[in-house]
Short mmCIF file of C-alpha atoms and ligand atoms in Angstrom, two decimals:
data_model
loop_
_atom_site.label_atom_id
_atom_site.label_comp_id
_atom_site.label_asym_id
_atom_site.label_seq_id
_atom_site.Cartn_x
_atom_site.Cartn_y
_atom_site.Cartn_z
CA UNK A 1 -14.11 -7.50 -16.18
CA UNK A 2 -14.02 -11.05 -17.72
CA UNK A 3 -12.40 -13.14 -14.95
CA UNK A 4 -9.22 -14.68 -16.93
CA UNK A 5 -9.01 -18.55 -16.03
CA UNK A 6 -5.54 -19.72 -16.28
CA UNK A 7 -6.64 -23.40 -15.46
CA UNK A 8 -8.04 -26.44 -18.04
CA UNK A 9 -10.17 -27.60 -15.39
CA UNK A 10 -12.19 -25.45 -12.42
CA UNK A 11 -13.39 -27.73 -9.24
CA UNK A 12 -16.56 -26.63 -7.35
CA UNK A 13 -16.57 -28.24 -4.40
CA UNK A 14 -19.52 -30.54 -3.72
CA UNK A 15 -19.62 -31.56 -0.26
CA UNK A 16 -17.24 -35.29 -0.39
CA UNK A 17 -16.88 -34.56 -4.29
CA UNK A 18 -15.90 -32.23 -7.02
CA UNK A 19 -16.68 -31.27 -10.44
CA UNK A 20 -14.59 -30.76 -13.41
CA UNK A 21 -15.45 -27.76 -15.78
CA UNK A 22 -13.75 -28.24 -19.22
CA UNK A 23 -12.49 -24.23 -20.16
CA UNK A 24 -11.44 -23.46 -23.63
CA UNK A 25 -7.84 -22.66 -24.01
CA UNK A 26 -6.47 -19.13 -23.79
CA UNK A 27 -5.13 -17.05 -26.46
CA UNK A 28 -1.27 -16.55 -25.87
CA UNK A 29 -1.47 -12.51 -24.60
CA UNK A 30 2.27 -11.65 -25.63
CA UNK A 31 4.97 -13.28 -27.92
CA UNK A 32 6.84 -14.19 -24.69
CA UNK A 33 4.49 -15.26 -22.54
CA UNK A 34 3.86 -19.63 -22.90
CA UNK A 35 0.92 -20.96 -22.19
CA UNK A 36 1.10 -23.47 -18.79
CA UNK A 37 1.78 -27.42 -19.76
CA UNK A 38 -1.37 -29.15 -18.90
CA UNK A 39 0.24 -32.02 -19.65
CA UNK A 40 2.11 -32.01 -16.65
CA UNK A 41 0.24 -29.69 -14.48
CA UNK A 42 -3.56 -29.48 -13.45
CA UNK A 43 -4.65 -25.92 -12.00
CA UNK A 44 -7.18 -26.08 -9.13
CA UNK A 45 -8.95 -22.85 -8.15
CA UNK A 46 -9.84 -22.60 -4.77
CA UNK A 47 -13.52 -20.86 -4.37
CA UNK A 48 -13.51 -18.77 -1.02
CA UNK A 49 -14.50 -21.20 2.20
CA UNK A 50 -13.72 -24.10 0.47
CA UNK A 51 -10.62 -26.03 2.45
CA UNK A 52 -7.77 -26.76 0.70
CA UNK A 53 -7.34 -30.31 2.66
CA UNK A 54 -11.18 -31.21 1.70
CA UNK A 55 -9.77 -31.19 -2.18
CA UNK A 56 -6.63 -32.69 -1.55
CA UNK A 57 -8.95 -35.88 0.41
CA UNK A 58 -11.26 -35.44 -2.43
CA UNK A 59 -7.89 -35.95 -5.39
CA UNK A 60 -6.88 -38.67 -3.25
CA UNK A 61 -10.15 -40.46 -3.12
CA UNK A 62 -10.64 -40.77 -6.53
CA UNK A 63 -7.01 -41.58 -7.38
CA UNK A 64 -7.82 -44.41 -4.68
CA UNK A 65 -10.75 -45.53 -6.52
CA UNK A 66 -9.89 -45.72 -9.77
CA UNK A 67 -6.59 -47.92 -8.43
CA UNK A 68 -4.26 -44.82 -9.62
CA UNK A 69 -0.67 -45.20 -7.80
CA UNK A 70 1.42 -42.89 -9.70
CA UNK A 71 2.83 -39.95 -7.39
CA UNK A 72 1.65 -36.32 -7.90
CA UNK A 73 3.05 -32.88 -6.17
CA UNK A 74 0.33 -30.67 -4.61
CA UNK A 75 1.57 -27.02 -4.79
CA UNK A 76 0.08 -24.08 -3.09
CA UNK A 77 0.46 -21.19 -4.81
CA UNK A 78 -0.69 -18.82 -2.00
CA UNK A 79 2.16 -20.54 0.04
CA UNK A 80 4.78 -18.83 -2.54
CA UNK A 81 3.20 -15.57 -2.51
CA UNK A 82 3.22 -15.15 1.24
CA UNK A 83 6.47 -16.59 1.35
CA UNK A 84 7.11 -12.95 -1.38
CA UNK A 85 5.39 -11.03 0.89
CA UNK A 86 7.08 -11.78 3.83
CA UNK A 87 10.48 -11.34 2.16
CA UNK A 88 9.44 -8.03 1.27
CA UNK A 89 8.45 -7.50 4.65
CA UNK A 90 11.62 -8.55 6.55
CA UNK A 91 14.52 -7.40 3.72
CA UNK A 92 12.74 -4.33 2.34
CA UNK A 93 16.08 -3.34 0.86
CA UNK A 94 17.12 -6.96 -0.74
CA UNK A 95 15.57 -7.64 -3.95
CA UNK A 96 14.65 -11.16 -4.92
CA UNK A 97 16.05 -13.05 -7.93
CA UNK A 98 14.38 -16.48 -7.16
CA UNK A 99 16.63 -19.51 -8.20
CA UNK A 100 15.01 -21.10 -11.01
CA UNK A 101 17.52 -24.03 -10.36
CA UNK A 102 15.74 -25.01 -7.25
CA UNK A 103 11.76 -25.28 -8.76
CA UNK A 104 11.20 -24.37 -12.35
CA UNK A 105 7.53 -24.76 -12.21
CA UNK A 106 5.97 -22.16 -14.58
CA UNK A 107 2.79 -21.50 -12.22
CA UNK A 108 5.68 -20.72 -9.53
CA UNK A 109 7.93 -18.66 -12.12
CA UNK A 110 4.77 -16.24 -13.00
CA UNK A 111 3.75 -15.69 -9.93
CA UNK A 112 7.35 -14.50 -8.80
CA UNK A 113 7.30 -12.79 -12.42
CA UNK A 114 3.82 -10.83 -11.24
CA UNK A 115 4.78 -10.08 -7.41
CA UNK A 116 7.79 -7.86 -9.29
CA UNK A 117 10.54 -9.97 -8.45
CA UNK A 118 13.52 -10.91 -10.51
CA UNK A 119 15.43 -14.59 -11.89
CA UNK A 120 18.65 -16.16 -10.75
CA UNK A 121 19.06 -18.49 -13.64
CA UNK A 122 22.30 -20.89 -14.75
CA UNK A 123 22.06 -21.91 -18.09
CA UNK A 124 20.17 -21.30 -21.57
CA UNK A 125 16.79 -23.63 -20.32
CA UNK A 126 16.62 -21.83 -16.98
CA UNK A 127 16.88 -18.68 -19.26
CA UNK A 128 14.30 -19.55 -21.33
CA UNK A 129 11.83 -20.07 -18.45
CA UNK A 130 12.53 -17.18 -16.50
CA UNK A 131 12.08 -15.24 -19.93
CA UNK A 132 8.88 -16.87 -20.73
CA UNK A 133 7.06 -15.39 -17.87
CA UNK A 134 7.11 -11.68 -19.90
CA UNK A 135 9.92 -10.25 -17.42
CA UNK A 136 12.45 -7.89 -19.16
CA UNK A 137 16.24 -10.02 -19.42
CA UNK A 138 16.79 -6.91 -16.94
CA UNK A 139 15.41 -8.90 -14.46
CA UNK A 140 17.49 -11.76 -14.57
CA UNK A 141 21.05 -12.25 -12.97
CA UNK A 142 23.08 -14.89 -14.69
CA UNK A 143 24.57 -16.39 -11.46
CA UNK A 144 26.72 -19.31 -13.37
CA UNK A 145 30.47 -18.43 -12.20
CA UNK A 146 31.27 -20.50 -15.60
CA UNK A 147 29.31 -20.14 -18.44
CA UNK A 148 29.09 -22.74 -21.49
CA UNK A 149 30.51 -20.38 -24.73
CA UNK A 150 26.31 -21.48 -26.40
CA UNK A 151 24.56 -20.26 -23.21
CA UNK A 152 26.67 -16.85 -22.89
CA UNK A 153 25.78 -16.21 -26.88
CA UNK A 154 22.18 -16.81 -25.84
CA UNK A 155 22.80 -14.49 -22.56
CA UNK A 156 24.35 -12.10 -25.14
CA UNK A 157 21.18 -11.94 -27.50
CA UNK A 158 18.61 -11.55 -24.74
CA UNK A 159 20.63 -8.50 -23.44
CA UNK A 160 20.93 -10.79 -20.17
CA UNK A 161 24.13 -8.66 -18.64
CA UNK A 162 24.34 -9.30 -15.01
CA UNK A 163 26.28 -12.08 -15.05
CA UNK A 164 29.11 -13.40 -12.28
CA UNK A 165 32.87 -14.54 -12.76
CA UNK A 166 35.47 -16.01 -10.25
CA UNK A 167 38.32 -16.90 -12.88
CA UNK A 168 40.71 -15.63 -15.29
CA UNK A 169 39.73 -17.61 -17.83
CA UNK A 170 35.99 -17.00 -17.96
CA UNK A 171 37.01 -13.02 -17.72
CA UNK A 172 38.36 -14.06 -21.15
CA UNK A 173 35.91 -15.93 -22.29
CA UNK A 174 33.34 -13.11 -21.40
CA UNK A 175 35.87 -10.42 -23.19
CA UNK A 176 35.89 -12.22 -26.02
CA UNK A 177 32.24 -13.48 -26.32
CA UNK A 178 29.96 -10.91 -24.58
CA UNK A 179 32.41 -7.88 -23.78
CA UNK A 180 29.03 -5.72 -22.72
CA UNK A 181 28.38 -7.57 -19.79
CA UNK A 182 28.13 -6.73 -16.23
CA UNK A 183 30.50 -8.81 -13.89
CA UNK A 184 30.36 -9.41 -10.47
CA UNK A 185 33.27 -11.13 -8.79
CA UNK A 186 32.21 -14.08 -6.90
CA UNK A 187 33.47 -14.01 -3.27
CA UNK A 188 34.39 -17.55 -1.15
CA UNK A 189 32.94 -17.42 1.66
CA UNK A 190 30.35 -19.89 3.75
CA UNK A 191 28.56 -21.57 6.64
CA UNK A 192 30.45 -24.38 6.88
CA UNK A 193 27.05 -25.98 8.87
CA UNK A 194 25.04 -25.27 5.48
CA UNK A 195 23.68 -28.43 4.42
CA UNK A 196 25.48 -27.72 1.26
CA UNK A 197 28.52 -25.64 1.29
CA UNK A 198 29.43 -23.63 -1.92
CA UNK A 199 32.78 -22.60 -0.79
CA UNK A 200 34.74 -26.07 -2.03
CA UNK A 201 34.25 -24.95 -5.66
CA UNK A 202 32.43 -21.78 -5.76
CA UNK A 203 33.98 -18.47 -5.51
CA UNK A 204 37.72 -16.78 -4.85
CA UNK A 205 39.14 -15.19 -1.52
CA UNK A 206 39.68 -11.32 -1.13
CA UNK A 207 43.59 -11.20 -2.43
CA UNK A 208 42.15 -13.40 -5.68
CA UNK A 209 39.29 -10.92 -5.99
CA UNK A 210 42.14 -8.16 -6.37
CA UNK A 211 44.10 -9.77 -8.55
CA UNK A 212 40.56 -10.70 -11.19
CA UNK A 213 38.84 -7.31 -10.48
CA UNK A 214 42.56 -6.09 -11.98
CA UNK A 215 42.30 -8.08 -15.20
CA UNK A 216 38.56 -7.27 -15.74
CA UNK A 217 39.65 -3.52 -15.77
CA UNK A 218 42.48 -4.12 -17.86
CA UNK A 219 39.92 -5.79 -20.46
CA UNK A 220 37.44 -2.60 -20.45
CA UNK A 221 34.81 -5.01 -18.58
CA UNK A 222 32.15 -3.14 -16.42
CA UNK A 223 32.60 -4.52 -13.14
CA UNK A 224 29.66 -3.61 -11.15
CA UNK A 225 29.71 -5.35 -7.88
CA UNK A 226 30.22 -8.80 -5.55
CA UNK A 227 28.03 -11.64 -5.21
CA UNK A 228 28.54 -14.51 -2.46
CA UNK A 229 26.35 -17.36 -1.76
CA UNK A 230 26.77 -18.81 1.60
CA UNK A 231 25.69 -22.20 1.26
CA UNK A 232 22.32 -24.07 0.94
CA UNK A 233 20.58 -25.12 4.32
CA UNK A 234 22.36 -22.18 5.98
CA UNK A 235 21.09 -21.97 9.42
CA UNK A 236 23.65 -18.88 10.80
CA UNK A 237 22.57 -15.75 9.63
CA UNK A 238 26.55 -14.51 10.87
CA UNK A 239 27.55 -16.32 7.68
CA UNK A 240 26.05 -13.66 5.93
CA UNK A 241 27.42 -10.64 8.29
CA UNK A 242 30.78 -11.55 8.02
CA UNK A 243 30.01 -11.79 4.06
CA UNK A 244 28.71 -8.69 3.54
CA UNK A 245 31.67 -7.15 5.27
CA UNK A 246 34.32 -9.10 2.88
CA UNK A 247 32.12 -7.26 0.37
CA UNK A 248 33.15 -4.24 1.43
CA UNK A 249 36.61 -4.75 1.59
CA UNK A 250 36.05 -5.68 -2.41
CA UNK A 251 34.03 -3.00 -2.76
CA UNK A 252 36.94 -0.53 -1.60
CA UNK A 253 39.74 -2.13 -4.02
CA UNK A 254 38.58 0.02 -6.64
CA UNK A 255 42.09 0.71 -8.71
CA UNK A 256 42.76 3.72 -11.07
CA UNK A 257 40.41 2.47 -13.88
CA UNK A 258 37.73 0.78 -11.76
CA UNK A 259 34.54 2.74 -11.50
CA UNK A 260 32.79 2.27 -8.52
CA UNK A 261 31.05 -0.89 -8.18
CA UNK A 262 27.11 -0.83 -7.30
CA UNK A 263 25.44 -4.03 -6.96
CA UNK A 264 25.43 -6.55 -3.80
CA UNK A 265 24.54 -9.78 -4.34
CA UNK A 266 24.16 -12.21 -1.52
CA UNK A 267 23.01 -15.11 -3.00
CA UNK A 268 20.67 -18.14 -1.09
CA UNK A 269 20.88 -20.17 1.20
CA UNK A 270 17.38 -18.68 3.22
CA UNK A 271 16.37 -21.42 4.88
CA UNK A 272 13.14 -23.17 3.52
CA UNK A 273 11.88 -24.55 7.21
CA UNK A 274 12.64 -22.47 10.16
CA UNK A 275 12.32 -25.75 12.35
CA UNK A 276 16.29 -26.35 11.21
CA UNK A 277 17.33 -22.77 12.11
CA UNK A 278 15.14 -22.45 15.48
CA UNK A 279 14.33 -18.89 14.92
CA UNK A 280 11.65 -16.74 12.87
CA UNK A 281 12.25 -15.51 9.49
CA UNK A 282 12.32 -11.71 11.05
CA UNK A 283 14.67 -12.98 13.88
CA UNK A 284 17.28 -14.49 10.56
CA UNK A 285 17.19 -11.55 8.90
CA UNK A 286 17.62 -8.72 11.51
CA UNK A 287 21.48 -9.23 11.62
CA UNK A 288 21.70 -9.40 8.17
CA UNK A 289 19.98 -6.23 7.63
CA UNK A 290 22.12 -4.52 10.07
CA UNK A 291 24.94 -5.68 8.43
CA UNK A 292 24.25 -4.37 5.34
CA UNK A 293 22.92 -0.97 6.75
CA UNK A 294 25.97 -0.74 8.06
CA UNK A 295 28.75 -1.39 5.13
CA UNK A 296 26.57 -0.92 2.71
CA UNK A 297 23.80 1.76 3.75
CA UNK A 298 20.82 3.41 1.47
CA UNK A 299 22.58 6.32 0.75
CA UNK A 300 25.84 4.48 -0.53
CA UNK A 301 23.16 3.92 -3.60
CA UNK A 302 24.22 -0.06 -3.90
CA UNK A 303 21.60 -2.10 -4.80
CA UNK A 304 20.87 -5.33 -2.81
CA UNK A 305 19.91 -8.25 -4.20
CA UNK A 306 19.35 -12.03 -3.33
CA UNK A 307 18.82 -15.26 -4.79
CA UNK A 308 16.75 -17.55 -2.98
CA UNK A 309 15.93 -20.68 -3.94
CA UNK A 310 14.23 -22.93 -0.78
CA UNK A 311 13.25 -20.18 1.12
CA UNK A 312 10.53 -19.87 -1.52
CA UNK A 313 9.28 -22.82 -2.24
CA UNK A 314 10.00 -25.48 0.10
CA UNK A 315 6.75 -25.65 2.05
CA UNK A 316 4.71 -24.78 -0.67
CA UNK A 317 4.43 -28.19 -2.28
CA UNK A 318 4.06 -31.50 -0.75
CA UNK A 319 4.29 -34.78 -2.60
CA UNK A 320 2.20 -37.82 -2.34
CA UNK A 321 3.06 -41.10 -3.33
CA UNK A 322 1.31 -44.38 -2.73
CA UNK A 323 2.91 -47.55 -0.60
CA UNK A 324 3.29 -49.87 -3.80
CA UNK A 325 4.20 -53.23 -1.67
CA UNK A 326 6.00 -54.42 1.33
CA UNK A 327 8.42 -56.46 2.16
CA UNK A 328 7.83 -57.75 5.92
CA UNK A 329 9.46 -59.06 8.49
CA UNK A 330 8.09 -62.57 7.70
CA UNK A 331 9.92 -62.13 4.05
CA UNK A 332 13.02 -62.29 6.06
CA UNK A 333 13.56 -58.53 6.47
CA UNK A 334 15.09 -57.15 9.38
CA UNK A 335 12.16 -54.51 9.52
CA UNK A 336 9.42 -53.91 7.31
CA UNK A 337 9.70 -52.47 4.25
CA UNK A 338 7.28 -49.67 2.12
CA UNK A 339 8.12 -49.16 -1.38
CA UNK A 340 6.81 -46.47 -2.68
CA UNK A 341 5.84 -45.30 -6.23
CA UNK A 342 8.54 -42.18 -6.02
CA UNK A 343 12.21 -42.66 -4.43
CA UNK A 344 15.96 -41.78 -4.95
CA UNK A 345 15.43 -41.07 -8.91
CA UNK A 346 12.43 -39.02 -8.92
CA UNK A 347 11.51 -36.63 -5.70
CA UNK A 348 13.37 -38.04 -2.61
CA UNK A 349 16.94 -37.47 -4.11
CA UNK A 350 17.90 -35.14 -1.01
CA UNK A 351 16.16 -37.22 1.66
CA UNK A 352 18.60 -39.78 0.47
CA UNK A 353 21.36 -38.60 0.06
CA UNK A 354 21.54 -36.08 3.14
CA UNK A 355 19.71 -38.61 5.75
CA UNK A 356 16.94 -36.42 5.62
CA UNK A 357 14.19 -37.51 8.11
CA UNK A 358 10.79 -36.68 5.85
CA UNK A 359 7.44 -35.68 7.70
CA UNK A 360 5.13 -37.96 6.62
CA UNK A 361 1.51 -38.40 7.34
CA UNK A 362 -0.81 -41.65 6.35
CA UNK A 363 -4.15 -41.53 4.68
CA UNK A 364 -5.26 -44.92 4.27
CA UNK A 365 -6.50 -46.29 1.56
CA UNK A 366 -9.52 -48.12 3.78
CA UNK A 367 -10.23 -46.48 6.85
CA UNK A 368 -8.57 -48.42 10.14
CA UNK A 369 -10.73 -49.73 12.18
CA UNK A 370 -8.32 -48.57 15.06
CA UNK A 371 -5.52 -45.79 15.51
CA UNK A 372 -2.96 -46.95 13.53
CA UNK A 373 -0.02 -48.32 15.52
CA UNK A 374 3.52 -46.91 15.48
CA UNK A 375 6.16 -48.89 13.66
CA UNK A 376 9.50 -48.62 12.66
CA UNK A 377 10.14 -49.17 8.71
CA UNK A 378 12.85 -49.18 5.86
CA UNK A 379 11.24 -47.18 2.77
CA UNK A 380 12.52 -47.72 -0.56
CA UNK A 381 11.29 -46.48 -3.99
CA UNK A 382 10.01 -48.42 -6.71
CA UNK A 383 13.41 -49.04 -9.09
CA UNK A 384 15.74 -51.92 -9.01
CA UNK A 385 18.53 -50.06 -8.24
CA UNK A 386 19.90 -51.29 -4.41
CA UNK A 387 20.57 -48.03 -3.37
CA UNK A 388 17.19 -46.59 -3.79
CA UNK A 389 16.51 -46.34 -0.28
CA UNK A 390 15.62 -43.35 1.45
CA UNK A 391 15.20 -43.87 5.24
CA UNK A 392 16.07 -47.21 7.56
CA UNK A 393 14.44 -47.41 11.29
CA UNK A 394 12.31 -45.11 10.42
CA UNK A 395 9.18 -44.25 12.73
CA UNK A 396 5.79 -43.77 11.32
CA UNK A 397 2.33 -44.66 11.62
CA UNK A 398 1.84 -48.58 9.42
CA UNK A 399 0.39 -48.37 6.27
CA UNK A 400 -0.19 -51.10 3.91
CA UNK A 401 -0.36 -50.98 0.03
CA UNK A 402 -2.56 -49.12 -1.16
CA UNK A 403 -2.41 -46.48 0.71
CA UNK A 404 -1.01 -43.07 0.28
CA UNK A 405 2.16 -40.92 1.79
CA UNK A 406 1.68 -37.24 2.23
CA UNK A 407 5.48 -36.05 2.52
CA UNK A 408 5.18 -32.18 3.20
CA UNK A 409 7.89 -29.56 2.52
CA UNK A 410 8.56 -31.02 -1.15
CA UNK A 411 9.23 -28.04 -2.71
CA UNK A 412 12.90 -27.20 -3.13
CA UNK A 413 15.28 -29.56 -5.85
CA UNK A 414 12.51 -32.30 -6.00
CA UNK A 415 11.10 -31.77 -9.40
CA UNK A 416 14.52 -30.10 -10.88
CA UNK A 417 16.85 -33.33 -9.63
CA UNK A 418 14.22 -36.50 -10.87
CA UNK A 419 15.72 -38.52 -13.35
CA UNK A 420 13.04 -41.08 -14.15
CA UNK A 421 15.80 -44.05 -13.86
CA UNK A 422 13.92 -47.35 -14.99
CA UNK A 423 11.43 -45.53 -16.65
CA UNK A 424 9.00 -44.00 -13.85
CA UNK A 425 7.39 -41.14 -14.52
CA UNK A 426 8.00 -37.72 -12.98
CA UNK A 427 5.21 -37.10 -10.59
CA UNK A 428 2.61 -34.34 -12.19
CA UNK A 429 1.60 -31.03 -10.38
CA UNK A 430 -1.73 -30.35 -8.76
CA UNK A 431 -1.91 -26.48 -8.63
CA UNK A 432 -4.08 -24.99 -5.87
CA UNK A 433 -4.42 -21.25 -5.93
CA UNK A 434 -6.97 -18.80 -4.22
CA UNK A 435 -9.59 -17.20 -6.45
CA UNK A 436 -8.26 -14.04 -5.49
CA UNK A 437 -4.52 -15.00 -6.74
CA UNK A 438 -5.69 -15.86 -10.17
CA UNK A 439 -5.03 -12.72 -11.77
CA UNK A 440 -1.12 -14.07 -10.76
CA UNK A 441 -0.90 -17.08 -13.31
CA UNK A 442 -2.44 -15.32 -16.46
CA UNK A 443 -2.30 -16.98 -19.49
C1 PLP R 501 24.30 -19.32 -7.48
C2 PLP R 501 23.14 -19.82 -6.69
N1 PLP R 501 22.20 -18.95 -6.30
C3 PLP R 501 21.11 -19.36 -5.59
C4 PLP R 501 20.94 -20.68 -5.25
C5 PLP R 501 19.75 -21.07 -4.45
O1 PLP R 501 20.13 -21.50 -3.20
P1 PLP R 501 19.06 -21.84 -2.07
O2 PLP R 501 18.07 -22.78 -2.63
O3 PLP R 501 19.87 -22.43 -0.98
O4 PLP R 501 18.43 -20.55 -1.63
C6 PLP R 501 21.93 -21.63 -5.61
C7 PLP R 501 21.79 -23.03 -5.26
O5 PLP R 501 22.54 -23.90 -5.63
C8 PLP R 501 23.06 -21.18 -6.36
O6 PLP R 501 24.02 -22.03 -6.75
#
């Protein structure tokens, strides 16, 4: 069979070097499917024995060469997959909805689309995507607790049903605009350690939940479960026990015209490094499992599903972006300072704005005649904004400009939160995928 080469340009790896193969564009196989933006994304196929760190030296080496400083992502798409595989592993009964929110990349979206899995998505664009991968709007879960009156009418077209409420007033708005949807009440409840809590504006408590699920039956709506979403960063899987047990007590308010509800939706919040929980994936989700084994178990016939957004794709990309200048000491800073060519306004949004400590590793653009020594540094991106500052007294190995940061486990709200304030560019994707994945990204 004709191997089907989703990628504009095919490396061979020659030792120190690589090739570029021009390939002809693909036909477009179905009226949904797109075909991937090379404009913004370069797909690198990874032969069998080749390393993936010998092309990522050999990218940087030539961007080094030809003087290139703009930042790029390097996603692995094998990362994502066995990231897939291992959720199906550890929550057999769960199934996935990844949140587009979190990394809308279309190589990531099909190969979520081909493992089987499903789409959380919030608004008409997100729709769009997910939709553009060839999956049925049966695989999609609208997860947007309020819904803009244009997006619903485009939810409403698509067939896109499962959609989530935790007001009156959107039960209205729902009624009147797209009466054949499928509602899940949203439930408050949270790890109040998650990095980001959802429980300040997402969500209602169990007596509220009565008093909706009462005026969605009284409108004829078909109310077909409870979703929750415990926070992002959560790092106690008891947040989700004691969830899925308010669930239940929702699930049992069924009045005289409620038909039994039958979907369980418990949202994100997976963690995307297991360093912040201290524990392995298996150990986070054992409780969780039991949990819902227990309120909610196989032959109760609810179906389980999740949304998870880092958990995916956190580790699977890692950004690189070159040391621009610096600002020493002998400038009359209190510590030295790297700016970068990416900062607050493109990829580093979270590190700073949570005080995120990054993991960084050098390459230099000349290699040091000695181990680098260990110094403690302010980095900054490139705009002129004050605040675009990501870490202060921070500890890493010097660099100089010129040379290039590797910051690792850029996966999650990087891309999706960039603005491109003072014109910089959003960093474009290197792609690496195994030969044998291929078949996952068609075209
Ligand atoms: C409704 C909903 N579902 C899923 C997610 C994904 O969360 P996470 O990336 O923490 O898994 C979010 C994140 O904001 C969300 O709001």
């Amino acid at each position: 069979m004709e191997n089907k080469l989703p990628c504009n340009r095919k490396y061979r790896l020659i030792p120190n070097s690589y090739v570029p193969v021009m390939l002809r564009p693909r036909k477009r196989q179905s009226d949904q499917l797109r075909p991937l933006n090379y404009r913004t994304m370069e797909v690198v196929v990874v032969e069998e024995g080749v390393k993936k760190q010998d092309i990522v030296a050999d990218i940087l080496n030539e961007r080094i060469r030809r003087r290139l400083d703009e930042s790029f992502y390097v996603l692995d798409l094998d990362d994502v997959l066995e990231k897939i595989n291992q959720w199906k592993r550890c929550m057999p009964r769960v199934g996935l909805f990844y949140a587009v929110k979190c990394n809308s990349s279309a190589a990531i979206l099909r190969v979520v689309a081909a493992a089987g899995c499903g789409f959380d998505v919030a608004s008409k664009s997100e729709m769009q995507k997910a939709l553009s991968t060839g999956v049925p709007s049966s695989r999609l879960v609208y997860s947007n607790t309020c819904k803009a009156a244009s997006h619903l009418v485009h939810a409403r077209r698509h067939a896109l049903r499962l959609t989530v409420f935790d007001s009156e007033d959107e039960l209205r708005k729902l009624h009147r605009l797209f009466p054949g949807a499928q509602v899940m009440v949203r439930l408050r409840y949270g790890d109040p350690a998650a990095a980001i809590p959802m429980s300040g504006r997402f969500g209602v408590d169990t007596a509220t939940a009565r008093r909706l699920l009462g005026v969605a039956w009284q409108l004829g709506l078909e109310v077909v479960g409870v979703a929750f979403h415990v926070g992002c960063g959560s790092s106690d899987p008891a947040a989700y026990v004691q969830a899925v047990a308010e669930s239940r007590k929702v699930f049992d308010m069924r009045g005289e015209v409620g038909k039994p509800m039958r979907v369980l939706d418990i949202g994100g919040g997976f963690p995307g490094v297991l360093s912040k929980v201290a524990m392995s994936f298996p150990e986070f989700c054992a409780p969780i499992n039991k949990a819902l084994d227990e309120h909610f178990p196989p032959e109760s016939g609810v179906e389980i599903m999740a949304e998870p957004g880092q958990y995916l794709v956190t580790t699977a990309q890692s950004l690189f972006t070159s040391v621009i200048g610096v600002k020493s000491e002998a400038d009359g800073q209190e510590q030295d300072t790297y700016i970068l060519s990416d900062g607050l306004y493109g990829a580093c949004r979270d590190i700073a704005t949570f005080h995120l400590q990054p993991t960084i590793r050098v390459h230099p653009a000349h290699p040091p005649a000695s181990e680098p020594k260990k110094v403690k540094v302010t980095l900054c991106g490139p705009t002129c904004d004050s605040l675009d500052k990501l870490v202060s007294d921070f500890s890493m190995p010097e660099a100089h400009t010129g040379d290039w940061l590797e910051l690792r486990n850029m996966g999650a709200y990087t891309n999706e939160l960039a603005s491109g304030f003072n014109g910089f560019p959003q960093p474009k994707t290197v792609v690496l995928v195994s030969k044998g994945h291929l078949s996952l990204i068609p075209t």
